[in-house]
CSV table of C-alpha atoms in Angstrom, one decimal:
chain,number,residue,atom,x,y,z
A,1,MET,CA,109.6,137.9,89.9
A,2,ALA,CA,109.8,141.6,89.0
A,3,ARG,CA,113.1,142.6,90.6
A,4,SER,CA,115.5,145.3,89.7
A,5,ILE,CA,118.9,145.0,88.2
A,6,SER,CA,121.8,145.4,90.7
A,7,THR,CA,123.4,148.8,91.1
A,8,THR,CA,126.9,149.9,91.9
A,9,ARG,CA,126.0,151.1,95.4
A,10,LYS,CA,127.9,149.7,98.4
A,11,LYS,CA,127.0,146.0,99.0
A,12,VAL,CA,126.5,144.3,102.3
A,13,THR,CA,129.8,142.6,103.1
A,14,SER,CA,129.7,138.8,103.3
A,15,LEU,CA,126.0,138.4,102.4
A,16,ARG,CA,125.8,135.1,100.6
A,17,TRP,CA,124.2,131.6,100.6
A,18,THR,CA,125.3,129.7,103.7
A,19,ASP,CA,123.7,126.3,103.0
A,20,HIS,CA,121.9,126.5,106.3
A,21,PRO,CA,118.1,126.3,105.9
A,22,LEU,CA,117.1,129.0,108.5
A,23,ILE,CA,119.6,131.6,107.4
A,24,ASP,CA,119.1,131.0,103.7
A,25,MET,CA,115.3,131.1,104.0
A,26,GLY,CA,115.5,134.4,105.8
A,27,LEU,CA,118.1,135.6,103.2
A,28,THR,CA,115.7,134.7,100.5
A,29,ALA,CA,113.1,137.0,102.1
A,30,VAL,CA,115.7,139.9,102.2
A,31,ILE,CA,116.5,139.4,98.5
A,32,LEU,CA,112.9,139.4,97.5
A,33,GLU,CA,112.0,142.4,99.7
A,34,SER,CA,115.0,144.2,98.1
A,35,GLY,CA,113.8,143.4,94.6
A,36,LYS,CA,117.1,141.8,93.7
A,37,TYR,CA,118.1,138.3,92.3
A,38,ALA,CA,121.0,137.3,94.4
A,39,PRO,CA,122.5,137.9,97.9
A,40,GLU,CA,125.6,139.6,96.3
A,41,GLU,CA,123.3,142.3,94.8
A,42,VAL,CA,121.8,143.4,98.1
A,43,THR,CA,123.3,146.8,99.0
A,44,GLU,CA,123.8,148.3,102.5
A,45,GLU,CA,121.0,150.7,101.7
A,46,ASP,CA,118.8,147.7,100.7
A,47,TRP,CA,119.6,145.9,103.9
A,48,GLN,CA,118.7,148.9,106.1
A,49,SER,CA,115.5,149.4,104.3
A,50,VAL,CA,114.5,145.7,104.6
A,51,MET,CA,115.3,145.7,108.3
A,52,LYS,CA,113.2,148.8,108.7
A,53,THR,CA,110.2,147.0,107.0
A,54,VAL,CA,110.7,143.9,109.2
A,55,LYS,CA,110.9,145.9,112.4
A,56,ARG,CA,107.7,147.7,111.4
A,57,ASN,CA,105.9,144.4,111.1
A,58,TYR,CA,107.1,143.2,114.5
A,59,VAL,CA,106.1,146.5,116.1
A,60,ASN,CA,102.6,146.3,114.4
A,61,ARG,CA,102.3,142.7,115.6
A,62,ASN,CA,101.9,141.3,112.1
A,63,PHE,CA,104.6,138.7,112.9
A,64,GLU,CA,103.4,137.9,116.4
A,65,LYS,CA,102.1,134.4,115.6
A,66,SER,CA,105.2,133.5,113.5
A,67,SER,CA,107.5,135.0,116.1
A,68,GLY,CA,106.0,132.8,118.8
A,69,ILE,CA,106.7,129.7,116.7
A,70,LEU,CA,110.2,130.7,115.6
A,71,PHE,CA,111.6,132.5,118.7
A,72,THR,CA,109.3,131.3,121.6
A,73,TYR,CA,107.1,133.6,123.5
A,74,ASN,CA,110.0,134.8,125.6
A,75,ALA,CA,111.3,136.8,122.6
A,76,PRO,CA,110.8,140.5,122.9
A,77,PHE,CA,108.2,140.6,120.1
A,78,THR,CA,105.7,138.3,121.8
A,79,ASN,CA,106.7,138.3,125.5
A,80,PRO,CA,103.5,138.3,127.6
A,81,SER,CA,105.2,140.4,130.3
A,82,TYR,CA,105.3,143.3,127.9
A,83,SER,CA,101.5,143.3,127.2
A,84,LYS,CA,101.0,146.1,129.8
A,85,LYS,CA,104.4,147.7,129.2
A,86,PRO,CA,104.5,148.9,125.6
A,87,GLU,CA,107.6,151.1,126.2
A,88,GLU,CA,109.6,148.1,127.5
A,89,ARG,CA,108.5,146.1,124.4
A,90,LYS,CA,109.5,148.9,122.1
A,91,LYS,CA,112.9,149.1,123.9
A,92,ALA,CA,113.5,145.4,123.5
A,93,ILE,CA,112.6,145.5,119.8
A,94,ASP,CA,114.8,148.5,119.3
A,95,PHE,CA,117.7,146.6,120.9
A,96,ALA,CA,117.1,143.6,118.6
A,97,PHE,CA,117.2,145.7,115.4
A,98,ALA,CA,120.2,147.7,116.6
A,99,ILE,CA,122.0,144.4,116.4
A,100,ALA,CA,120.5,143.5,113.0
A,101,THR,CA,121.5,146.8,111.6
A,102,GLY,CA,125.0,146.8,113.1
A,103,LYS,CA,124.4,149.8,115.3
A,104,SER,CA,125.5,148.1,118.6
A,105,ASP,CA,129.0,147.0,119.5
A,106,PRO,CA,130.4,143.8,118.1
A,107,LEU,CA,131.9,140.9,120.1
A,108,PRO,CA,135.6,139.9,120.0
A,109,GLU,CA,134.8,136.8,117.9
A,110,ASN,CA,133.5,135.9,114.5
A,111,CYS,CA,130.0,134.9,113.4
A,112,TYR,CA,129.3,131.2,113.1
A,113,PHE,CA,127.5,131.5,109.7
A,114,PHE,CA,129.5,134.4,108.1
A,115,ASN,CA,132.9,133.6,109.6
A,116,ASP,CA,134.6,136.7,108.0
A,117,ARG,CA,132.3,139.0,110.0
A,118,PRO,CA,132.2,139.7,113.7
A,119,ALA,CA,129.5,138.5,115.9
A,120,TRP,CA,127.2,141.0,117.6
A,121,ILE,CA,125.4,138.6,120.0
A,122,ARG,CA,125.6,135.1,121.4
A,123,ALA,CA,122.2,133.7,120.6
A,124,ALA,CA,120.1,131.2,122.4
A,125,ARG,CA,116.7,129.5,121.7
A,126,ASP,CA,114.8,132.8,121.8
A,127,GLN,CA,116.9,134.1,118.9
A,128,VAL,CA,117.7,130.9,116.9
A,129,PRO,CA,115.0,128.2,116.6
A,130,LEU,CA,115.6,124.9,118.3
A,131,LEU,CA,118.8,125.8,120.1
A,132,MET,CA,119.0,125.3,123.9
A,133,GLY,CA,118.2,128.1,126.4
A,134,ARG,CA,120.5,130.8,127.6
A,135,GLU,CA,123.8,129.7,129.3
A,136,GLN,CA,123.1,126.0,128.5
A,137,ILE,CA,125.5,123.7,126.6
A,138,ASN,CA,124.7,123.5,123.0
A,139,PHE,CA,127.4,121.6,121.0
A,140,TYR,CA,130.2,120.2,123.2
A,141,ALA,CA,130.9,119.8,126.9
A,142,THR,CA,133.6,122.3,127.3
A,143,GLY,CA,132.4,124.8,124.8
A,144,THR,CA,130.9,128.2,125.4
A,145,SER,CA,127.1,128.3,125.6
A,146,GLU,CA,125.0,129.9,122.8
A,147,LEU,CA,125.9,130.7,119.2
A,148,PRO,CA,127.8,133.7,117.9
A,149,LEU,CA,125.7,135.6,115.3
A,150,SER,CA,126.6,138.6,113.2
A,151,ASP,CA,124.2,141.5,112.4
A,152,ILE,CA,123.3,140.0,109.1
A,153,ALA,CA,122.8,136.5,110.4
A,154,TYR,CA,120.5,137.7,113.1
A,155,GLY,CA,118.7,140.0,110.5
A,156,CYS,CA,118.1,137.0,108.2
A,157,LEU,CA,116.4,135.1,111.1
A,158,LEU,CA,114.3,138.1,111.9
A,159,ALA,CA,113.2,138.4,108.3
A,160,LEU,CA,111.8,134.8,108.1
A,161,PRO,CA,108.1,135.7,108.6
A,162,LEU,CA,108.3,137.8,105.4
A,163,ALA,CA,108.3,134.8,103.2
A,164,THR,CA,107.7,131.7,105.5
A,165,PRO,CA,104.1,130.6,106.0
A,166,ILE,CA,102.7,128.8,109.0
A,167,ILE,CA,101.3,125.5,108.0
A,168,SER,CA,99.6,123.2,110.6
A,169,GLY,CA,101.0,125.3,113.4
A,170,LYS,CA,104.6,125.1,112.3
A,171,MET,CA,106.9,127.1,110.0
A,172,ALA,CA,107.8,125.7,106.6
A,173,ILE,CA,111.5,126.2,106.2
A,174,LEU,CA,113.0,125.1,102.9
A,175,LYS,CA,116.4,124.0,101.6
A,176,THR,CA,117.1,123.5,98.0
A,177,ASP,CA,120.1,122.5,95.9
A,178,ASP,CA,119.2,125.3,93.5
A,179,PRO,CA,118.7,128.8,95.1
A,180,GLU,CA,116.6,129.8,92.0
A,181,LEU,CA,113.9,127.3,93.0
A,182,LEU,CA,114.0,128.6,96.6
A,183,LEU,CA,113.6,132.1,95.4
A,184,GLU,CA,110.6,131.1,93.1
A,185,ILE,CA,108.8,129.3,96.0
A,186,ALA,CA,109.5,132.1,98.5
A,187,ASP,CA,108.4,134.7,96.0
A,188,LYS,CA,105.0,133.0,95.6
A,189,TRP,CA,104.6,132.6,99.3
A,190,LYS,CA,105.7,136.2,100.0
A,191,GLY,CA,103.1,137.5,97.6
A,192,GLU,CA,100.3,135.7,99.5
A,193,LEU,CA,101.7,136.7,102.9
A,194,ASP,CA,102.0,140.4,101.9
A,195,ARG,CA,98.3,140.5,101.1
A,196,GLU,CA,97.4,138.7,104.3
A,197,TYR,CA,99.5,140.9,106.5
A,198,ALA,CA,98.0,144.0,104.8
A,199,LYS,CA,94.5,142.7,105.8
A,200,LYS,CA,95.8,141.3,109.2
A,201,GLU,CA,94.2,138.0,108.3
A,202,LEU,CA,96.7,135.1,108.2
A,203,SER,CA,95.3,132.1,106.3
A,204,ASP,CA,95.0,128.8,108.3
A,205,ARG,CA,97.1,126.6,106.1
A,206,LYS,CA,97.3,122.8,106.7
A,207,GLY,CA,98.8,119.8,104.9
A,208,ILE,CA,102.5,120.7,104.6
A,209,ARG,CA,103.3,118.4,101.7
A,210,THR,CA,100.1,119.3,99.8
A,211,ARG,CA,101.0,123.0,100.1
A,212,ILE,CA,104.5,122.4,98.9
A,213,THR,CA,103.6,120.2,96.0
A,214,GLU,CA,100.8,122.6,95.0
A,215,THR,CA,103.3,125.5,95.0
A,216,LEU,CA,105.8,123.5,92.9
A,217,ASP,CA,103.0,122.7,90.5
A,218,SER,CA,102.1,126.4,90.0
A,219,ILE,CA,105.7,127.4,89.6
A,220,PHE,CA,106.4,124.7,87.0
A,221,GLU,CA,103.1,125.4,85.2
A,222,LEU,CA,103.9,129.1,85.0
A,223,TYR,CA,107.5,128.4,83.8
A,224,THR,CA,106.1,126.2,81.0
A,225,LYS,CA,103.8,129.0,79.9
A,226,LYS,CA,106.8,131.4,79.8
A,227,LYS,CA,108.8,128.9,77.7
A,228,LYS,CA,106.0,128.6,75.2
A,229,LYS,CA,106.0,132.3,74.7
A,230,VAL,CA,109.8,132.2,74.2
A,231,ALA,CA,109.5,129.3,71.7
A,232,LYS,CA,107.0,131.4,69.5
A,233,THR,CA,109.7,134.0,69.0
A,234,THR,CA,112.8,131.8,68.7
A,235,LYS,CA,113.8,128.8,66.6
A,236,ASN,CA,115.1,127.1,69.7
A,237,GLN,CA,112.1,125.1,71.1
A,238,ILE,CA,114.1,122.9,73.5
A,239,VAL,CA,112.0,121.7,76.4
A,240,ASN,CA,113.7,123.1,79.5
A,241,GLU,CA,115.5,120.3,81.4
A,242,LYS,CA,117.1,122.5,84.1
A,243,TYR,CA,118.3,120.4,86.9
A,244,TYR,CA,116.9,121.7,90.2
A,245,GLY,CA,118.4,119.0,92.4
A,246,GLY,CA,116.4,118.2,95.5
A,247,LEU,CA,114.2,120.0,98.0
A,248,SER,CA,114.1,119.5,101.8
A,249,VAL,CA,111.3,120.8,104.0
A,250,TYR,CA,112.0,121.5,107.6
A,251,HIS,CA,108.5,121.7,109.3
A,252,LEU,CA,109.4,123.1,112.7
A,253,SER,CA,108.1,124.8,115.8
A,254,ASN,CA,110.3,126.3,118.5
A,255,SER,CA,107.2,127.0,120.7
A,256,GLY,CA,107.8,126.3,124.4
A,257,ASN,CA,104.6,124.1,124.4
A,258,GLY,CA,105.5,121.8,121.6
A,259,PRO,CA,109.0,122.2,120.0
A,260,GLY,CA,109.8,119.8,117.3
A,261,ILE,CA,110.7,119.2,113.6
A,262,GLN,CA,109.6,116.9,110.8
A,263,ILE,CA,111.7,116.7,107.7
A,264,TYR,CA,110.4,115.8,104.2
A,265,HIS,CA,112.5,115.3,101.1
A,266,TYR,CA,111.5,115.8,97.5
A,267,GLN,CA,114.1,113.8,95.6
A,268,PRO,CA,115.6,115.3,92.3
A,269,PHE,CA,113.6,112.7,90.2
A,270,SER,CA,110.4,113.8,92.0
A,271,LEU,CA,111.0,117.4,91.0
A,272,LYS,CA,111.8,116.5,87.5
A,273,PHE,CA,108.6,114.4,87.3
A,274,LEU,CA,106.5,117.3,88.6
A,275,LYS,CA,108.1,119.7,86.2
A,276,ARG,CA,107.4,117.5,83.2
A,277,ALA,CA,103.9,116.6,84.4
A,278,ASN,CA,103.1,120.3,84.1
A,279,MET,CA,104.1,120.4,80.4
A,280,GLY,CA,102.1,119.8,77.3
A,281,ALA,CA,99.5,117.0,77.2
A,282,TYR,CA,100.9,115.6,80.5
A,283,HIS,CA,99.5,118.7,82.2
A,284,PHE,CA,95.8,117.9,81.5
A,285,ALA,CA,96.2,114.3,82.8
A,286,TRP,CA,98.1,115.5,85.9
A,287,LYS,CA,95.5,118.1,86.8
A,288,ALA,CA,92.6,115.5,86.2
A,289,PHE,CA,94.5,112.9,88.3
A,290,THR,CA,95.4,115.0,91.3
A,291,GLY,CA,92.0,116.8,91.1
A,292,ALA,CA,90.3,113.5,91.9
A,293,PHE,CA,92.1,113.0,95.1
A,294,TRP,CA,91.2,116.0,97.2
A,295,LEU,CA,90.0,115.0,100.7
A,296,SER,CA,86.7,116.5,101.9
A,297,PRO,CA,86.8,118.8,104.9
A,298,SER,CA,86.0,115.8,107.0
A,299,GLY,CA,89.0,113.9,105.6
A,300,LYS,CA,87.2,111.5,103.3
A,301,THR,CA,88.1,110.7,99.7
A,302,GLY,CA,85.9,111.9,96.9
A,303,GLY,CA,86.0,115.5,97.9
A,304,SER,CA,85.2,118.1,95.2
A,305,GLU,CA,87.8,120.6,93.9
A,306,PRO,CA,88.3,123.1,96.8
A,307,SER,CA,87.2,126.6,96.6
A,308,LYS,CA,89.7,129.5,96.8
A,309,GLU,CA,88.7,130.1,100.4
A,310,ASP,CA,89.0,126.6,101.8
A,311,ARG,CA,91.9,125.5,99.5
A,312,PRO,CA,94.7,126.3,102.1
A,313,VAL,CA,93.3,123.8,104.6
A,314,ARG,CA,92.4,120.9,102.2
A,315,LYS,CA,94.7,118.0,101.7
A,316,ASN,CA,95.4,116.1,98.5
A,317,ILE,CA,96.5,112.5,99.0
A,318,VAL,CA,98.5,112.3,95.8
A,319,MET,CA,100.3,115.6,96.5
A,320,GLU,CA,101.0,114.3,100.1
A,321,ARG,CA,102.9,111.3,98.6
A,322,MET,CA,105.1,113.3,96.3
A,323,THR,CA,108.0,113.2,98.8
A,324,ALA,CA,108.3,110.0,96.8
A,325,GLY,CA,110.2,107.3,98.6
A,326,PRO,CA,109.7,103.7,97.6
A,327,GLU,CA,106.4,103.2,99.5
A,328,GLU,CA,105.0,106.5,98.3
A,329,ALA,CA,105.8,105.6,94.7
A,330,LYS,CA,104.0,102.2,95.0
A,331,THR,CA,101.0,103.9,96.5
A,332,ILE,CA,100.7,106.5,93.6
A,333,ILE,CA,100.6,103.5,91.2
A,334,GLN,CA,97.6,102.3,93.2
A,335,PHE,CA,96.1,105.7,93.0
A,336,PHE,CA,96.4,105.6,89.2
A,337,LEU,CA,94.6,102.3,89.3
A,338,ARG,CA,91.9,103.6,91.6
A,339,TYR,CA,91.3,106.5,89.2
A,340,ALA,CA,90.9,104.0,86.3
A,341,ARG,CA,88.5,101.8,88.4
A,342,ASN,CA,86.3,104.8,89.1
A,343,ARG,CA,86.3,105.9,85.5
A,344,ALA,CA,85.3,102.4,84.4
A,345,GLY,CA,82.6,102.2,87.0
A,346,ILE,CA,84.1,99.4,89.2
A,347,LEU,CA,84.2,102.0,92.1
A,348,SER,CA,82.4,105.2,92.5
A,349,ASN,CA,84.2,107.0,95.4
A,350,LEU,CA,86.1,109.6,93.3
A,351,ARG,CA,85.1,112.5,91.1
A,352,VAL,CA,87.0,111.6,87.9
A,353,SER,CA,87.3,113.2,84.5
A,354,ASP,CA,87.1,111.3,81.2
A,355,ILE,CA,90.8,111.6,80.6
A,356,ASP,CA,93.2,108.7,79.8
A,357,LEU,CA,96.2,108.4,82.2
A,358,TRP,CA,97.8,105.9,79.9
A,359,PRO,CA,97.1,106.9,76.2
A,360,ASN,CA,99.4,105.7,73.5
A,361,THR,CA,101.3,109.0,73.5
A,362,SER,CA,102.2,111.6,76.2
A,363,SER,CA,101.3,109.1,78.9
A,364,LEU,CA,101.4,110.4,82.5
A,365,VAL,CA,101.8,106.8,83.8
A,366,GLU,CA,104.8,106.1,81.5
A,367,LEU,CA,106.4,109.4,82.6
A,368,PHE,CA,106.0,108.4,86.2
A,369,LEU,CA,107.5,105.0,85.6
A,370,MET,CA,110.4,106.3,83.7
A,371,GLU,CA,111.2,109.2,86.1
A,372,ILE,CA,110.4,107.7,89.5
A,373,TYR,CA,111.0,103.9,88.9
A,374,VAL,CA,113.6,104.3,86.1
A,375,MET,CA,111.7,101.6,84.3
A,376,LYS,CA,113.0,100.7,80.9
A,377,LEU,CA,110.8,101.5,77.9
A,378,GLU,CA,111.2,97.9,76.7
A,379,ARG,CA,109.4,96.6,79.8
A,380,ILE,CA,106.7,99.3,79.6
A,381,GLU,CA,106.0,98.3,76.0
A,382,LYS,CA,105.7,94.6,77.0
A,383,ILE,CA,103.2,95.4,79.8
A,384,LYS,CA,101.2,97.6,77.4
A,385,LYS,CA,101.2,94.9,74.7
A,386,LEU,CA,100.0,92.2,77.2
A,387,ALA,CA,97.3,94.5,78.6
A,388,ASP,CA,96.1,95.4,75.1
A,389,THR,CA,95.9,91.8,74.1
A,390,LEU,CA,94.0,90.8,77.2
A,391,ALA,CA,91.6,93.7,76.5
A,392,ASP,CA,91.1,92.3,72.9
A,393,GLU,CA,90.4,88.8,74.3
A,394,ILE,CA,87.9,90.2,76.9
A,395,ASP,CA,86.2,92.4,74.4
A,396,SER,CA,86.0,90.2,71.3
A,397,ASN,CA,84.9,87.1,73.4
A,398,LYS,CA,82.7,89.0,75.9
A,399,ASP,CA,84.7,87.2,78.5
A,400,SER,CA,83.5,88.9,81.7
A,401,THR,CA,84.9,86.1,83.8
A,402,LEU,CA,88.5,86.8,82.5
A,403,PHE,CA,87.9,90.5,83.1
A,404,LYS,CA,86.9,89.9,86.7
A,405,ASN,CA,89.8,87.5,87.4
A,406,ILE,CA,92.4,89.9,85.9
A,407,MET,CA,90.9,92.9,87.8
A,408,GLY,CA,90.8,91.0,91.1
A,409,ILE,CA,87.0,91.5,91.6
A,410,SER,CA,86.2,87.8,91.7
A,411,SER,CA,86.4,85.3,94.5
A,412,VAL,CA,90.0,84.4,93.4
A,413,ARG,CA,92.5,85.6,95.9
A,414,ASN,CA,95.0,88.3,94.9
A,415,SER,CA,98.2,86.2,95.2
A,416,TYR,CA,101.1,85.8,92.8
A,417,TYR,CA,100.3,82.1,92.4
A,418,ASN,CA,96.6,82.7,91.6
A,419,PHE,CA,97.3,85.6,89.2
A,420,ARG,CA,99.9,83.5,87.3
A,421,ASN,CA,97.3,80.7,87.0
A,422,ILE,CA,94.8,83.2,85.6
A,423,LEU,CA,97.3,84.1,82.9
A,424,ILE,CA,98.2,80.5,82.1
A,425,ARG,CA,94.5,79.7,81.6
A,426,ALA,CA,94.2,82.7,79.3
A,427,ILE,CA,97.3,81.6,77.4
A,428,ARG,CA,95.8,78.1,76.9
A,429,ALA,CA,92.4,79.4,75.8
A,430,ARG,CA,93.9,81.7,73.2
A,431,LEU,CA,96.3,79.0,72.0
A,432,LYS,CA,93.4,76.6,71.6
A,433,ARG,CA,91.2,79.1,69.8
A,434,THR,CA,93.8,80.9,67.6
A,435,GLY,CA,97.0,78.9,67.7
A,436,SER,CA,98.9,82.0,68.9
A,437,LEU,CA,100.5,82.7,72.3
A,438,LEU,CA,99.3,85.5,74.6
A,439,LEU,CA,102.9,85.9,75.8
A,440,ASN,CA,106.1,83.8,75.9
A,441,THR,CA,108.3,82.9,78.8
A,442,ASP,CA,110.8,85.7,78.2
A,443,ASP,CA,108.1,88.3,78.1
A,444,TYR,CA,106.6,86.9,81.3
A,445,LEU,CA,110.0,87.0,83.1
A,446,SER,CA,110.6,90.6,81.8
A,447,ILE,CA,107.2,91.8,83.0
A,448,PHE,CA,106.7,90.1,86.3
A,449,GLU,CA,110.2,89.1,87.5
A,450,SER,CA,112.3,92.1,86.6
A,451,THR,CA,114.1,93.7,89.5
A,452,GLU,CA,116.2,96.4,87.6
A,453,GLU,CA,114.0,99.3,88.6
A,454,LEU,CA,114.5,101.5,91.7
A,455,PRO,CA,112.8,100.9,94.0
A,456,ASP,CA,112.4,97.2,93.6
A,457,SER,CA,109.0,97.0,92.0
A,458,GLY,CA,108.0,93.3,92.6
A,459,TRP,CA,105.4,91.5,90.7
A,460,SER,CA,102.5,93.5,92.1
A,461,LEU,CA,103.6,96.6,90.3
A,462,ALA,CA,103.3,94.8,86.9
A,463,ARG,CA,99.9,93.4,87.9
A,464,ASP,CA,98.6,96.9,88.8
A,465,LEU,CA,100.0,98.4,85.6
A,466,LEU,CA,98.4,95.5,83.6
A,467,ARG,CA,95.1,96.2,85.2
A,468,LEU,CA,95.4,99.9,84.7
A,469,ARG,CA,96.2,99.7,81.0
A,470,CYS,CA,93.6,97.0,80.4
A,471,LEU,CA,90.9,99.1,82.0
A,472,GLU,CA,91.7,102.1,79.8
A,473,GLU,CA,91.9,100.0,76.7
A,474,LEU,CA,88.5,98.4,77.4
A,475,HIS,CA,87.1,101.9,78.1
A,476,ARG,CA,88.4,103.0,74.7
A,477,LYS,CA,86.6,100.0,73.1
A,478,ASN,CA,83.3,100.9,74.9
A,479,TYR,CA,83.4,97.5,76.4
A,480,PHE,CA,81.6,98.5,79.6
A,481,LYS,CA,78.6,99.9,77.6
A,482,LYS,CA,78.4,96.6,75.6
A,483,ASP,CA,78.7,94.4,78.7
A,484,PRO,CA,77.6,96.3,81.8
A,485,ASP,CA,77.3,93.0,83.8
A,486,ALA,CA,81.1,92.9,83.8
A,487,LEU,CA,81.1,95.6,86.4
A,488,VAL,CA,79.0,93.6,88.8
A,489,GLY,CA,80.7,91.7,91.6
A,490,SER,CA,83.3,93.9,93.2
A,491,THR,CA,84.1,92.2,96.5
A,492,GLU,CA,84.0,94.0,99.8
A,493,GLU,CA,87.6,93.2,100.4
A,494,GLU,CA,88.7,95.0,97.2
A,495,VAL,CA,86.6,98.1,98.1
A,496,GLU,CA,88.0,98.1,101.6
A,497,ASN,CA,91.5,98.0,100.3
A,498,GLU,CA,90.8,100.9,98.0
A,499,GLU,CA,89.3,103.0,100.8
A,500,ASN,CA,92.3,102.5,103.1
A,501,LEU,CA,94.9,103.8,100.7
A,502,GLU,CA,94.6,107.4,102.1
A,503,GLU,CA,95.4,106.1,105.6
A,504,LYS,CA,98.8,104.7,104.7
């Protein structure tokens, strides 16, 4: 972000982070438009200049669509009754910005958000999104209706469209534990919106979680490139482990026809994973993996990489799951496996690259397991060892039956009991042939019965990881070229399960 260093000019009294998503998102837009780094650096002159810019955008109707979503169509900026009364509209807008610039008379009470500053208005739903209407009870039975706002609080709300995109018909309001991350995201969005406002062509964005994850990816990727440049000129080559905390997304509409809000959370461990996934060798695997899971314009898997023009409306089902709660995390493991199945040739419903997701070093899968599941390296190594040994058994003995049983593409049902019996038979066969065990009881319990990870992984996680690593190891051994018949026999049930993953 190219922003100027603060000066000694008079600062705007009380301008600071409030920990309220709407105010802080608008404040972020003010900081960026001022070319500053922090709210404390914004001067009175900056504030007046930003409000002048914001007002001009409302007058020119650049913010008309955003205003209707944020402030309802009863607000002065979009009120249909002003369509044939331009002077009345101008008068209403002038009044709103007289409040935002402190040029009207304050009220004898303090602002709710900046409590050391007097309020200028008592705001209702047409001035603060998702409040009740004018003269209606908001917070408690005997309280005064509406919300007291100061000039700067109201100005921050008015500035929201500068850096807040419309996604799927709602505004994407963010709250972060680290203001620096909020500034980085808003800076990227503001750059896009500035260009669109200049052309008077707002992009039709869809897929809120895809758009957020994609933005985070681009920020972390850019940050990694910057760190590499720094590392070349300094002896300190520490990989940045800055703690960003979490990120909450308030996807809201205050429109009279369909008000509502959906809230998504990116947990701290999800942000840490995304950041590390954009570093070094992880980066290539992450791009290949996510690139395989773009939905087509009709919503089907197997879509090609979107063009620059249609990218804002395309969803990516991996990126949609990165608000990683327990269920989403389990689903992403299944996506890893689906990628490997397509690469091996068991399925052909994705466009995959010839890149390992679980190589012996810089493994994207291991990174995901350690950051999201908090899985111990000892358990990961045991799963790898068992999978590699099974791959050796299948390859050296050309045992396509064992391969199909392990992969669940035979007539054997995918239950814990049946999978355990498959392993027992493989143990017996190896013991009879070589006199050595495939795995012992302690290893079995550590792999399939461990419950130390968060979320509780269950035996099916270990099974899917075993299949994933085994597939990649067999691919490295060129097994599928040597025994193409091993790929024949995928059951309809298995393919159906794969196809339904994006609907979860």
